[in-house]
mmCIF file of C-alpha atoms and ligand atoms in Angstrom:
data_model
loop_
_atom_site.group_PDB
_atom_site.id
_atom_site.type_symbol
_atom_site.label_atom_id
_atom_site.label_comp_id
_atom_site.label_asym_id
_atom_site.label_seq_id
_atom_site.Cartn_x
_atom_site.Cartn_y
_atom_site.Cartn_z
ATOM 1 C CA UNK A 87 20.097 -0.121 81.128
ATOM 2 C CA UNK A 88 21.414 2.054 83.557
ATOM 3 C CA UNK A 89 24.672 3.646 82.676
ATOM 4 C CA UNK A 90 26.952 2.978 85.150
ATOM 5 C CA UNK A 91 26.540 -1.045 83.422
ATOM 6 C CA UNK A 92 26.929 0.552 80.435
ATOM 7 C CA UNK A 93 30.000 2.274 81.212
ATOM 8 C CA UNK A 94 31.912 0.168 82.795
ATOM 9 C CA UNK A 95 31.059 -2.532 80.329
ATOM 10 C CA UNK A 96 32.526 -0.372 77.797
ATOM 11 C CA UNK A 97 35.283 0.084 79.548
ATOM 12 C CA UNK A 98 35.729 -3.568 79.787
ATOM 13 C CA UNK A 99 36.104 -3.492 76.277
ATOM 14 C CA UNK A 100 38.435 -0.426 75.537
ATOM 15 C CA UNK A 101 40.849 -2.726 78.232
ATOM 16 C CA UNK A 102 40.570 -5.152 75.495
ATOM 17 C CA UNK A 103 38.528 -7.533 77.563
ATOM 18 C CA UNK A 104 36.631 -10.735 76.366
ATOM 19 C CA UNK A 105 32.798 -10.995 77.002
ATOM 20 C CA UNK A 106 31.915 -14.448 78.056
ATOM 21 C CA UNK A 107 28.120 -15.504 78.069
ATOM 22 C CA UNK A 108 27.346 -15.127 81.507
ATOM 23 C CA UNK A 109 28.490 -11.518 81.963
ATOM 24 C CA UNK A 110 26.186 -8.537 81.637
ATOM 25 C CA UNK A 111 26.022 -6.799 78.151
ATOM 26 C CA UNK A 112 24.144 -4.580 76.718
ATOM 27 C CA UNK A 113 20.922 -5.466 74.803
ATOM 28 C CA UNK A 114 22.021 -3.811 71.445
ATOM 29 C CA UNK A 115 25.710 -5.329 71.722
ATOM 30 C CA UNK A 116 23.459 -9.000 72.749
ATOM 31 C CA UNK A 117 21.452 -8.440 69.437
ATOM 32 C CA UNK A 118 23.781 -7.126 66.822
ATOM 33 C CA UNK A 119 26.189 -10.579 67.629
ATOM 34 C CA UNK A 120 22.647 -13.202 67.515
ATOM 35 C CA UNK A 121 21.668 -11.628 64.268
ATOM 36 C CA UNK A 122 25.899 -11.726 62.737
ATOM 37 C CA UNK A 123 26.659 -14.946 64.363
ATOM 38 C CA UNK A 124 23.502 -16.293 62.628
ATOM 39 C CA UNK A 125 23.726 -14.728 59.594
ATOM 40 C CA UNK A 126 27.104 -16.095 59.385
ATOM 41 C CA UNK A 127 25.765 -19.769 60.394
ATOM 42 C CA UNK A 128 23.038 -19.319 57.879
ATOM 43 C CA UNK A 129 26.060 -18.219 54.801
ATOM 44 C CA UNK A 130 28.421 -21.429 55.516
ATOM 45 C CA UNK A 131 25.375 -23.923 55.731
ATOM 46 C CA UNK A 132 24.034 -22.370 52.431
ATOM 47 C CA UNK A 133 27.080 -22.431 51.068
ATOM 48 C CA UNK A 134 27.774 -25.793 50.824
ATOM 49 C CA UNK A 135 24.965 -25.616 47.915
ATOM 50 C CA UNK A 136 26.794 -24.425 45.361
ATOM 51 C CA UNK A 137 29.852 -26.426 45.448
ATOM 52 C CA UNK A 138 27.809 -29.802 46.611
ATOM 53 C CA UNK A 139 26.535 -29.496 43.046
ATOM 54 C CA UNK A 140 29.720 -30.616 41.950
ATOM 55 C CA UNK A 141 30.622 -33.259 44.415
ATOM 56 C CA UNK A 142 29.015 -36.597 41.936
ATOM 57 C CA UNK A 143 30.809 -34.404 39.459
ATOM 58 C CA UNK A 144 34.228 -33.971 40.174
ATOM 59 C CA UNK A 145 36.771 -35.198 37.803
ATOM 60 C CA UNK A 146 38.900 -37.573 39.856
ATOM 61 C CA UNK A 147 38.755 -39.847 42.939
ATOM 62 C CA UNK A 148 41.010 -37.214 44.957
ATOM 63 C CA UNK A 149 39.299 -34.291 44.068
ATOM 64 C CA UNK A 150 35.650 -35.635 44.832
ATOM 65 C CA UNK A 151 37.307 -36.629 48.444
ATOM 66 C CA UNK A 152 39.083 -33.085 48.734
ATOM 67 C CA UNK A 153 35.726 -31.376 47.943
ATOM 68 C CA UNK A 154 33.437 -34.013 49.760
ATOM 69 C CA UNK A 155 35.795 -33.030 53.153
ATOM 70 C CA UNK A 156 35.811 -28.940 52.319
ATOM 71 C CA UNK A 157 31.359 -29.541 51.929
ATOM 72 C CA UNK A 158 31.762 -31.009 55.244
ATOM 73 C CA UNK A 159 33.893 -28.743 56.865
ATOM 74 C CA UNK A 160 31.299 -25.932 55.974
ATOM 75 C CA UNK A 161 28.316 -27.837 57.903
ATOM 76 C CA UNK A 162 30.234 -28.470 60.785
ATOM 77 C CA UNK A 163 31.290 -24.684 60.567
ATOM 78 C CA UNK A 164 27.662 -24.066 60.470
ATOM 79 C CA UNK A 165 26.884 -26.112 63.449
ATOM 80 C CA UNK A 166 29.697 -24.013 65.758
ATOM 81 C CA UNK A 167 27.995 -20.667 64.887
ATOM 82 C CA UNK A 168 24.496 -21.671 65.610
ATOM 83 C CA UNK A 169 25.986 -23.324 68.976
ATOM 84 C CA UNK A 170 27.780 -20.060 69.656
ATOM 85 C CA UNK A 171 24.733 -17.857 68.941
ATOM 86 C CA UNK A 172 22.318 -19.762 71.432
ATOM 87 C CA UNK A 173 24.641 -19.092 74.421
ATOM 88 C CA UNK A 174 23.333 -15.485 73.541
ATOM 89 C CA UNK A 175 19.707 -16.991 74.251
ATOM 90 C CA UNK A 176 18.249 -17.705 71.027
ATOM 91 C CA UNK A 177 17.427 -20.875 69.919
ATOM 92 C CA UNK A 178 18.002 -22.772 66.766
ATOM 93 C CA UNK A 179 14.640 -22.971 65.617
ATOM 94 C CA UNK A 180 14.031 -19.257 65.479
ATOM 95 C CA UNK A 181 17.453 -18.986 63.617
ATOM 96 C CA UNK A 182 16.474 -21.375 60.959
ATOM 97 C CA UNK A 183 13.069 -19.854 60.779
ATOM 98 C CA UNK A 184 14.552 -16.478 60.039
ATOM 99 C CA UNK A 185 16.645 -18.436 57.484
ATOM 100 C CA UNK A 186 13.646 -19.874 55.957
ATOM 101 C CA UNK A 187 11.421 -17.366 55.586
ATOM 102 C CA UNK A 188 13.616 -15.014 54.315
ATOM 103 C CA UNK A 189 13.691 -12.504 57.368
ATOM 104 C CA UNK A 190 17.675 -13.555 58.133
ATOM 105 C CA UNK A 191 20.886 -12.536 55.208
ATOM 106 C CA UNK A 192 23.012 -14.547 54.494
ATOM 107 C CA UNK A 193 26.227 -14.366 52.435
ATOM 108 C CA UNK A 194 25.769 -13.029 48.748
ATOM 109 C CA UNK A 195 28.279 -15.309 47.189
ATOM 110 C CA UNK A 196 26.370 -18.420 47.552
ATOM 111 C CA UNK A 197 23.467 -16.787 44.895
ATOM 112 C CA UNK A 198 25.252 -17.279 42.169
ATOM 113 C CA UNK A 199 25.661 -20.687 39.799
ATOM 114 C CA UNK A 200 28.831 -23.217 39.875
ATOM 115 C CA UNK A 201 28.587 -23.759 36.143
ATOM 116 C CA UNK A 202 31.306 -25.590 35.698
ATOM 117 C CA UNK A 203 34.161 -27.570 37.705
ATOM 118 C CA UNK A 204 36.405 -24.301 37.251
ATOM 119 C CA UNK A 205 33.965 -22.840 39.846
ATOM 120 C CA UNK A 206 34.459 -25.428 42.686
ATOM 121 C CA UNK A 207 38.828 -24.135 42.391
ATOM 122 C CA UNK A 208 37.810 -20.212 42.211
ATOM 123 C CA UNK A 209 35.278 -20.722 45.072
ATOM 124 C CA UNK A 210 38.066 -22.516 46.931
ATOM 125 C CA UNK A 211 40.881 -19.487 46.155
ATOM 126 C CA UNK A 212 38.659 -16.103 46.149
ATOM 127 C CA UNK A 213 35.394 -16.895 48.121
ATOM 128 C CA UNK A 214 36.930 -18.868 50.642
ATOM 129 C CA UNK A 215 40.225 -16.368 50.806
ATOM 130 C CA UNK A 216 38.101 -13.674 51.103
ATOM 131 C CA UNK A 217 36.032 -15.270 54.051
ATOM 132 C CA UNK A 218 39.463 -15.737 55.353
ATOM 133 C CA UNK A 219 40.747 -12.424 55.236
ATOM 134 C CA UNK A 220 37.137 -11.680 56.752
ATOM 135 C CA UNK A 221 37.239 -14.196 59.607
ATOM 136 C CA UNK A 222 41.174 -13.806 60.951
ATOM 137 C CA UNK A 223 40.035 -10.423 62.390
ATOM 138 C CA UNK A 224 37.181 -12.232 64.324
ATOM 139 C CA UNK A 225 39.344 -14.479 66.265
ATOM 140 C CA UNK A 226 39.845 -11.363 68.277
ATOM 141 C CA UNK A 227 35.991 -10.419 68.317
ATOM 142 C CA UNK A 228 35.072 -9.015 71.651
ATOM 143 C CA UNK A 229 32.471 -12.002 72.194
ATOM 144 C CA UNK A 230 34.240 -14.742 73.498
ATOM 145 C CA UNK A 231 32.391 -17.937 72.148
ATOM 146 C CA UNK A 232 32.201 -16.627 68.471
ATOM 147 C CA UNK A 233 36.394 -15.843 68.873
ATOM 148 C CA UNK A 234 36.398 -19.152 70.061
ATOM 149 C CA UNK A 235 34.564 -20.883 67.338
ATOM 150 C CA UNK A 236 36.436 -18.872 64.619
ATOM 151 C CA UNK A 237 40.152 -19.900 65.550
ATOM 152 C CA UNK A 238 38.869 -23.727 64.551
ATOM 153 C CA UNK A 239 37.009 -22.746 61.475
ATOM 154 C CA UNK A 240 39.976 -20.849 59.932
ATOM 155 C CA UNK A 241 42.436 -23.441 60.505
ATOM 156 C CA UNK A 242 39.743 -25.323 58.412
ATOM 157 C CA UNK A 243 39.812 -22.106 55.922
ATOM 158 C CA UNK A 244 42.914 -21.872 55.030
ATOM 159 C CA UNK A 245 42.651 -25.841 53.665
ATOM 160 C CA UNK A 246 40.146 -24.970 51.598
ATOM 161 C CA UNK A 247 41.824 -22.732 49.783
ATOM 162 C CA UNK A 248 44.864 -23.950 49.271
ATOM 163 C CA UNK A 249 43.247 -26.676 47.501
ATOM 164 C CA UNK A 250 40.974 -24.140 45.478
ATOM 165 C CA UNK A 251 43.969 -22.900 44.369
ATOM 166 C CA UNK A 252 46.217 -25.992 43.763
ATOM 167 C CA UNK A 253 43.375 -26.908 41.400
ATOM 168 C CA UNK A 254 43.385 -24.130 39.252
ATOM 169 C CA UNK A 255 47.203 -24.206 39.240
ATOM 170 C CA UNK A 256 46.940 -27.762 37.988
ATOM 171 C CA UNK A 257 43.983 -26.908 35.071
ATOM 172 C CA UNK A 258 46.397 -23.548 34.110
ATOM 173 C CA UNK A 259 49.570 -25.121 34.077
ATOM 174 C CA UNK A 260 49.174 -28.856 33.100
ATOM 175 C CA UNK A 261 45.555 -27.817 31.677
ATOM 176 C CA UNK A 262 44.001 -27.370 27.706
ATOM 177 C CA UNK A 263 43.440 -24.671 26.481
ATOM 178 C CA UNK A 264 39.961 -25.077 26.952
ATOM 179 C CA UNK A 265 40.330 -26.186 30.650
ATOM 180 C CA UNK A 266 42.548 -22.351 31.050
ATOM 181 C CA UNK A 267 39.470 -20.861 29.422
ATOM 182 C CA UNK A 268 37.021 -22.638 31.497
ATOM 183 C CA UNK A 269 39.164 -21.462 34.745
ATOM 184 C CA UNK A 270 39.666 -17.811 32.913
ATOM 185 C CA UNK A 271 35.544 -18.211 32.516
ATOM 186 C CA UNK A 272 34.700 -18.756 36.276
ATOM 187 C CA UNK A 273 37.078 -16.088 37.399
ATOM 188 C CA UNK A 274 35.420 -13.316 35.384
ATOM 189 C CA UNK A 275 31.988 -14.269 37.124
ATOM 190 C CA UNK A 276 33.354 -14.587 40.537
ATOM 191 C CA UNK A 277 35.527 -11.816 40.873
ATOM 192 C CA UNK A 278 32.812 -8.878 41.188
ATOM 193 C CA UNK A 279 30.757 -10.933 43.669
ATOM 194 C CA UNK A 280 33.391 -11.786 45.968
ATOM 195 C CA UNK A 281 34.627 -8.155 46.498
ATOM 196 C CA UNK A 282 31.016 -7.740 47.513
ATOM 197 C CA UNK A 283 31.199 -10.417 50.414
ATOM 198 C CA UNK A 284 32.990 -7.811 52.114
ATOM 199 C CA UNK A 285 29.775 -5.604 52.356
ATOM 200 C CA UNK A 286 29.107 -2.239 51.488
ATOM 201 C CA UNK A 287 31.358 0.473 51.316
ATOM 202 C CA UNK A 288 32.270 2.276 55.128
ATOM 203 C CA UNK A 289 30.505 4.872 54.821
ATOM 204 C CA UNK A 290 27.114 2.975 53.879
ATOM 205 C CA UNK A 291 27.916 0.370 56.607
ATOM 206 C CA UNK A 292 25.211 1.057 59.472
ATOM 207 C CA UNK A 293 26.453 -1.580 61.884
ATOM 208 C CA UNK A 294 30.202 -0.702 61.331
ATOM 209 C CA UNK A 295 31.035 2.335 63.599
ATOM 210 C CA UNK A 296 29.135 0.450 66.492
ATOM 211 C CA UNK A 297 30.485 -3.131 66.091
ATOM 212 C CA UNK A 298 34.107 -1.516 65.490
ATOM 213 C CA UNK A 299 32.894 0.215 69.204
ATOM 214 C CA UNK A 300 32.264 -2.867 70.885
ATOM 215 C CA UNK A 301 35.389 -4.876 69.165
ATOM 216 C CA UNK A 302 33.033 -6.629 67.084
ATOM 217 C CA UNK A 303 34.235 -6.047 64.200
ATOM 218 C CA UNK A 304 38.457 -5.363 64.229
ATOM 219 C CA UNK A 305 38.540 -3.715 60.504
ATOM 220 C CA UNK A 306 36.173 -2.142 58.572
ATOM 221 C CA UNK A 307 34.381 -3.468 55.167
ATOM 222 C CA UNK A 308 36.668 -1.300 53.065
ATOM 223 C CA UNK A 309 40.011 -2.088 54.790
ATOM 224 C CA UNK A 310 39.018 -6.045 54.040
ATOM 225 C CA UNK A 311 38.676 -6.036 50.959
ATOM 226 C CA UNK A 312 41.460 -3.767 49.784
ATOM 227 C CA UNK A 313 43.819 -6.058 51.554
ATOM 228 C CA UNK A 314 42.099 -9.374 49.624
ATOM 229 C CA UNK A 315 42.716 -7.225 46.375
ATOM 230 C CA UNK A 316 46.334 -6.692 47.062
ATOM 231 C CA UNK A 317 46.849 -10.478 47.873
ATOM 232 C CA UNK A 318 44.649 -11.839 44.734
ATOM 233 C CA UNK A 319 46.326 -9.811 42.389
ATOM 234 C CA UNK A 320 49.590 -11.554 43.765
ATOM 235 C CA UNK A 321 47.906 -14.960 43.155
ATOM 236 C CA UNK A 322 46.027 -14.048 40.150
ATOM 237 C CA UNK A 323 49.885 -13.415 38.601
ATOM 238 C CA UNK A 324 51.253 -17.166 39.514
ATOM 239 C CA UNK A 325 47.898 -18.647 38.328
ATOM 240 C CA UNK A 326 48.322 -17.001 34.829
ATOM 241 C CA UNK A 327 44.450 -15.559 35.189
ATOM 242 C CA UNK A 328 43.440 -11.855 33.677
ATOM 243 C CA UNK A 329 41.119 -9.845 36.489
ATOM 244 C CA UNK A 330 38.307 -8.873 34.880
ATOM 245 C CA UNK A 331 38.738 -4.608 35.766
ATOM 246 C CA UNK A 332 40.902 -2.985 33.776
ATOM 247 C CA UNK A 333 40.954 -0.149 36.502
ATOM 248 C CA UNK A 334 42.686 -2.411 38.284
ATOM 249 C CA UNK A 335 46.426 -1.545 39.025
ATOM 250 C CA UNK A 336 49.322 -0.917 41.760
ATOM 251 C CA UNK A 337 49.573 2.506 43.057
ATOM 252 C CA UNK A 338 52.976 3.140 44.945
ATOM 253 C CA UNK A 339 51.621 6.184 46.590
ATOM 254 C CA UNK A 340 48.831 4.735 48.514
ATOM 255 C CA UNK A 341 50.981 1.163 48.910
ATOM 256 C CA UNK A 342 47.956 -0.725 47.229
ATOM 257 C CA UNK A 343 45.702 -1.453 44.109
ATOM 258 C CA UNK A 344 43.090 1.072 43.122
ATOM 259 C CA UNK A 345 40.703 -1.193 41.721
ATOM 260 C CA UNK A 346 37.023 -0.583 39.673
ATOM 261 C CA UNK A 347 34.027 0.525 40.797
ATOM 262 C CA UNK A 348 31.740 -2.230 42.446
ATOM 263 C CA UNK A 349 28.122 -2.457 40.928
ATOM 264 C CA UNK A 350 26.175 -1.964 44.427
ATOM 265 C CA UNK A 351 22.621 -2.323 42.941
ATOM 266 C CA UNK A 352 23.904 -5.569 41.968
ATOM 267 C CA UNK A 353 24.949 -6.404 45.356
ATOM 268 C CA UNK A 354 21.606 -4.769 47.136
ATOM 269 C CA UNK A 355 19.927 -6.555 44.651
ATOM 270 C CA UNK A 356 20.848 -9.929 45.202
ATOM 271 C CA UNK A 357 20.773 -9.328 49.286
ATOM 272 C CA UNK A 358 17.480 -8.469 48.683
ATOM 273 C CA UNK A 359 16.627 -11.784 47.823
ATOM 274 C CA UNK A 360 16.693 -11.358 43.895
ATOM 275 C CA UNK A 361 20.374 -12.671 42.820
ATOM 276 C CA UNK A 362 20.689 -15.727 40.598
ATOM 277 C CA UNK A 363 19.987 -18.528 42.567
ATOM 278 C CA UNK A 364 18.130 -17.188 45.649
ATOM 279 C CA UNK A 365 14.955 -18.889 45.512
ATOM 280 C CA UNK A 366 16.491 -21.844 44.493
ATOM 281 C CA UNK A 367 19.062 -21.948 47.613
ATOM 282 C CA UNK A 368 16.339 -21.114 49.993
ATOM 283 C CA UNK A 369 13.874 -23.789 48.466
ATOM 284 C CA UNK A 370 16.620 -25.892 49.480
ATOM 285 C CA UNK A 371 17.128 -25.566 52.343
ATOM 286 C CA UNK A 372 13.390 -25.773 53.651
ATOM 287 C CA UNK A 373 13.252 -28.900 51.530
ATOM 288 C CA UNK A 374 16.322 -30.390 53.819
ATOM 289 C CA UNK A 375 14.210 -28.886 56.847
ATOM 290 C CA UNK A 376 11.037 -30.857 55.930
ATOM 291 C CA UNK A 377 12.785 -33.972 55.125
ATOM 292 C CA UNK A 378 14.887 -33.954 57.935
ATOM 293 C CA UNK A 379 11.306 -33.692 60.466
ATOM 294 C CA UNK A 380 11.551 -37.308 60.926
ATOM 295 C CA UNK A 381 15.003 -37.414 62.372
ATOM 296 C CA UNK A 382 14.614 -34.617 64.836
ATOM 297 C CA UNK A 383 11.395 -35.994 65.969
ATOM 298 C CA UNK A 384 13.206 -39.301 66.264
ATOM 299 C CA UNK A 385 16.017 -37.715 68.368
ATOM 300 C CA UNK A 386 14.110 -35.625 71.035
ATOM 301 C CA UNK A 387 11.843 -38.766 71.021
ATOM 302 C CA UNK A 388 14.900 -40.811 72.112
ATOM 303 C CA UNK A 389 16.173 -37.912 74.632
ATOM 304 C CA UNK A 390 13.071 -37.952 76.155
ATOM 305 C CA UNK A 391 12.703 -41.471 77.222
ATOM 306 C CA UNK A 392 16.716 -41.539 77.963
ATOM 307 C CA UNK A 393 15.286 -38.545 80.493
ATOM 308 C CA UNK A 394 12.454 -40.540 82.090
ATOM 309 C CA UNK A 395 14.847 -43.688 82.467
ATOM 310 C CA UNK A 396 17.335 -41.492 83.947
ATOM 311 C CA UNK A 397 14.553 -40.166 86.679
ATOM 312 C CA UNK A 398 13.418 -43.368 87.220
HETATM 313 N N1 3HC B 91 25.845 -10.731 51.924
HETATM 314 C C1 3HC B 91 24.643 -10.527 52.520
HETATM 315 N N2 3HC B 91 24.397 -9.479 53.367
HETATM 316 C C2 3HC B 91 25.420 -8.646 53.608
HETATM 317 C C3 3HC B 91 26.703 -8.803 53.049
HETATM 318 C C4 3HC B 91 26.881 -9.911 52.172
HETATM 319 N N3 3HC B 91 28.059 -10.122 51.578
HETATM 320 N N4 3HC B 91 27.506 -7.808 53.505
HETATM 321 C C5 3HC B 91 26.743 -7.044 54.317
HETATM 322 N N5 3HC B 91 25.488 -7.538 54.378
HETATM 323 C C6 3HC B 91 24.361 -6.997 55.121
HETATM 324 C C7 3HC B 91 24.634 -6.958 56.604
HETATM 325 O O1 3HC B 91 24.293 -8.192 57.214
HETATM 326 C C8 3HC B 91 23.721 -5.803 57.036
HETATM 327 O O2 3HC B 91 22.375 -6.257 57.071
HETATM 328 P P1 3HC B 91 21.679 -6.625 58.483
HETATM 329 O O3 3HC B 91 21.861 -5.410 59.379
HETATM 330 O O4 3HC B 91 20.242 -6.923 58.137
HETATM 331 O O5 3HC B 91 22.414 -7.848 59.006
HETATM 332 C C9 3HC B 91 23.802 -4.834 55.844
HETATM 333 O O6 3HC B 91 24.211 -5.628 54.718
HETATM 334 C C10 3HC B 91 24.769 -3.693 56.056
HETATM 335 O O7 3HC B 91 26.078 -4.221 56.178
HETATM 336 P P2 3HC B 91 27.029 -3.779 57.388
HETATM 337 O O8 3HC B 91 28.410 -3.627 56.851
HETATM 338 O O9 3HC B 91 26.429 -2.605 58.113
HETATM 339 O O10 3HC B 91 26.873 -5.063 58.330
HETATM 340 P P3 3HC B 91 27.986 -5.747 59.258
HETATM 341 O O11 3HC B 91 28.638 -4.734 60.134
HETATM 342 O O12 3HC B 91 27.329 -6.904 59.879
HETATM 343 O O13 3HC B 91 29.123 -6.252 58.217
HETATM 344 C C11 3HC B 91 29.821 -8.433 57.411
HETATM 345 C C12 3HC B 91 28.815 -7.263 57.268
HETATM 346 C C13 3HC B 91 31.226 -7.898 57.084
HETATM 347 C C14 3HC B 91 29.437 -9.564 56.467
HETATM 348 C C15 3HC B 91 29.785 -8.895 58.874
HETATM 349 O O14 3HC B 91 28.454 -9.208 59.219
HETATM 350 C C16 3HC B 91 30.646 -10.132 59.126
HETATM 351 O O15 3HC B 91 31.849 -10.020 59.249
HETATM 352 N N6 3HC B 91 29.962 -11.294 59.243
HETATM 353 C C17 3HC B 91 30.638 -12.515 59.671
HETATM 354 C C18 3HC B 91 31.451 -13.127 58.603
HETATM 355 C C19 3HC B 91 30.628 -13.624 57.430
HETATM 356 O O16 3HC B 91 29.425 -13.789 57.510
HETATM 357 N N7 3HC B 91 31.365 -13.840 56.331
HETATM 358 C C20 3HC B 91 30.783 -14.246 55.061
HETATM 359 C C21 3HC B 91 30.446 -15.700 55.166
HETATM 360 S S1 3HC B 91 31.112 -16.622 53.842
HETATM 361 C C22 3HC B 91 31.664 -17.976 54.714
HETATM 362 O O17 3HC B 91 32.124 -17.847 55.817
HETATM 363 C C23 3HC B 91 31.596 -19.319 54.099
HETATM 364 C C24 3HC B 91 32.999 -19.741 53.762
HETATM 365 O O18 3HC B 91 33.227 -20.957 54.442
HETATM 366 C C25 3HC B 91 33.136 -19.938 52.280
#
């Protein structure tokens, strides 16, 4: 690209300007968004995996409805990104086939087992509060149509974890002792993992200091995640639940918690494609593809002849 384009689009962005799809960009800011817009489309359709498990299980009426509505909150949150990605010129096919064959990311979290109904109200409060504290920021992402699509799907957010969170409230305060241990249980497994969601540490982040260029990304991996620590610990106080790191604790000089290590061969581990449930999420997911042939054949069938009558 020749740098005068280059320059001033850069200065379009330093003047806190919005890119719309249409405008000129450069190729690397055009392929870092496709491939985080994606990725991101690819973690909330996976995601509704783990917690679907428990939707013929849930223990009442309301609470099958609550989680039936968050399940299909995350699809439709799915369906925005991959909508907002192909105005950046790539289509849905290739995104899912990067899904499928293992050549796109997306979101650790989702590799690890709901084992029990404890694990539907801590995904609710920590995974979904810390895609929260991870998605606010993007409302003000330089590219307009993924901005956009994020103001609607945190709205959506913040439902899903108040009701995470009510639920656990409920099992810990009204709850038996084995119902607190069960909730105590699934917070010691999901703790670790969700500081991860936040992605590695700054200074082995390799997209950061050029998506924090372009107004990409508004905060870095590190600042995220200490400022979901500070809140949980909060929450983790009114619930009655014990964080599992015993490093964890308030220091009044730095105005935040200093907090345990985090095991990144875990977390390069499991993004490499061997975490708990990885092959199982992914077999999923090209099963849905496969059965769902039919329907898309059925609907461009249908589009098609609506076409032809309409040039008739
Ligand atoms: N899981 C899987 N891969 C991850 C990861 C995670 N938690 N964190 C980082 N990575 C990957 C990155 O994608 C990158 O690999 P790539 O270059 O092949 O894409 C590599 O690790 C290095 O990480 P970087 O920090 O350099 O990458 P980014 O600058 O892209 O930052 C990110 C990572 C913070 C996750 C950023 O991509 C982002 O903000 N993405 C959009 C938000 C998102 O995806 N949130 C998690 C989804 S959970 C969700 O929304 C569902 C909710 O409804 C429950």
């Amino acid at each position: 690209e020749d740098a005068e384009r280059m320059a001033r689009f850069d200065a379009r962005i330093d003047a806190g300007e919005y890119i719309e799809p249409k405008d000129w960009m450069p190729a690397h800011y055009r392929k870092t968004l496709v491939r985080q817009i994606s990725q991101h489309a690819h973690s909330e359709i996976v995601g509704m995996l783990p917690e679907g498990n428990w939707i013929t299980r849930a223990p009442t009426l309301k609470r099958k409805a609550i989680l039936l509505a968050k399940v299909q909150d995350e699809a439709g949150h799915g369906l925005y990104l991959y909508s907002a990605a192909e105005t950046l010129g790539v289509s849905r096919d290739a995104m899912l086939d990067a899904l499928h064959t293992g050549a796109a990311k997306y979101s650790s979290i989702f590799n690890y087992p709901t084992l029990s109904w404890a694990d539907v109200g801590v995904i609710g409060w920590l995974v979904d509060g810390a895609a929260i504290m991870n998605q606010v920021p993007i409302c003000r992402c330089s590219y307009a149509p993924y901005a956009r699509a994020m103001i609607r799907v945190c709205r959506e957010e913040s439902f899903h974890q108040r009701q995470g969170f009510e639920s656990l409230l409920t099992m810990m305060t009204d709850g038996t002792p084995a119902q607190r241990a069960m909730v105590q249980d699934a917070v010691d497994r999901w703790w670790w993992p969700s500081l991860m969601m936040f992605g590695p540490p700054d200074d082995q982040s390799p997209n950061s200091a050029q998506s924090m260029r372009w107004g990409i990304k508004r905060n870095s991996n590190d600042e995220l995640r200490q400022k979901f620590v500070d809140a949980a610990v909060e929450q983790a106080n009114v619930l009655g639940v014990a964080l599992p790191d015993p490093a964890l604790r308030w220091n009044a000089a730095r105005g935040h918690h200093d907090f345990g290590a985090i095991d990144w061969s875990e977390f390069w581990r499991v993004v490499g494609g061997d975490g708990p449930c990885n092959r199982e999420r992914l077999r999923a997911r090209v099963q849905a593809w496969e059965d769902g042939a039919w329907v898309r054949d059925a609907a461009l069938a249908y589009a098609r002849r609506q076409d032809a009558a309409h040039e008739a």
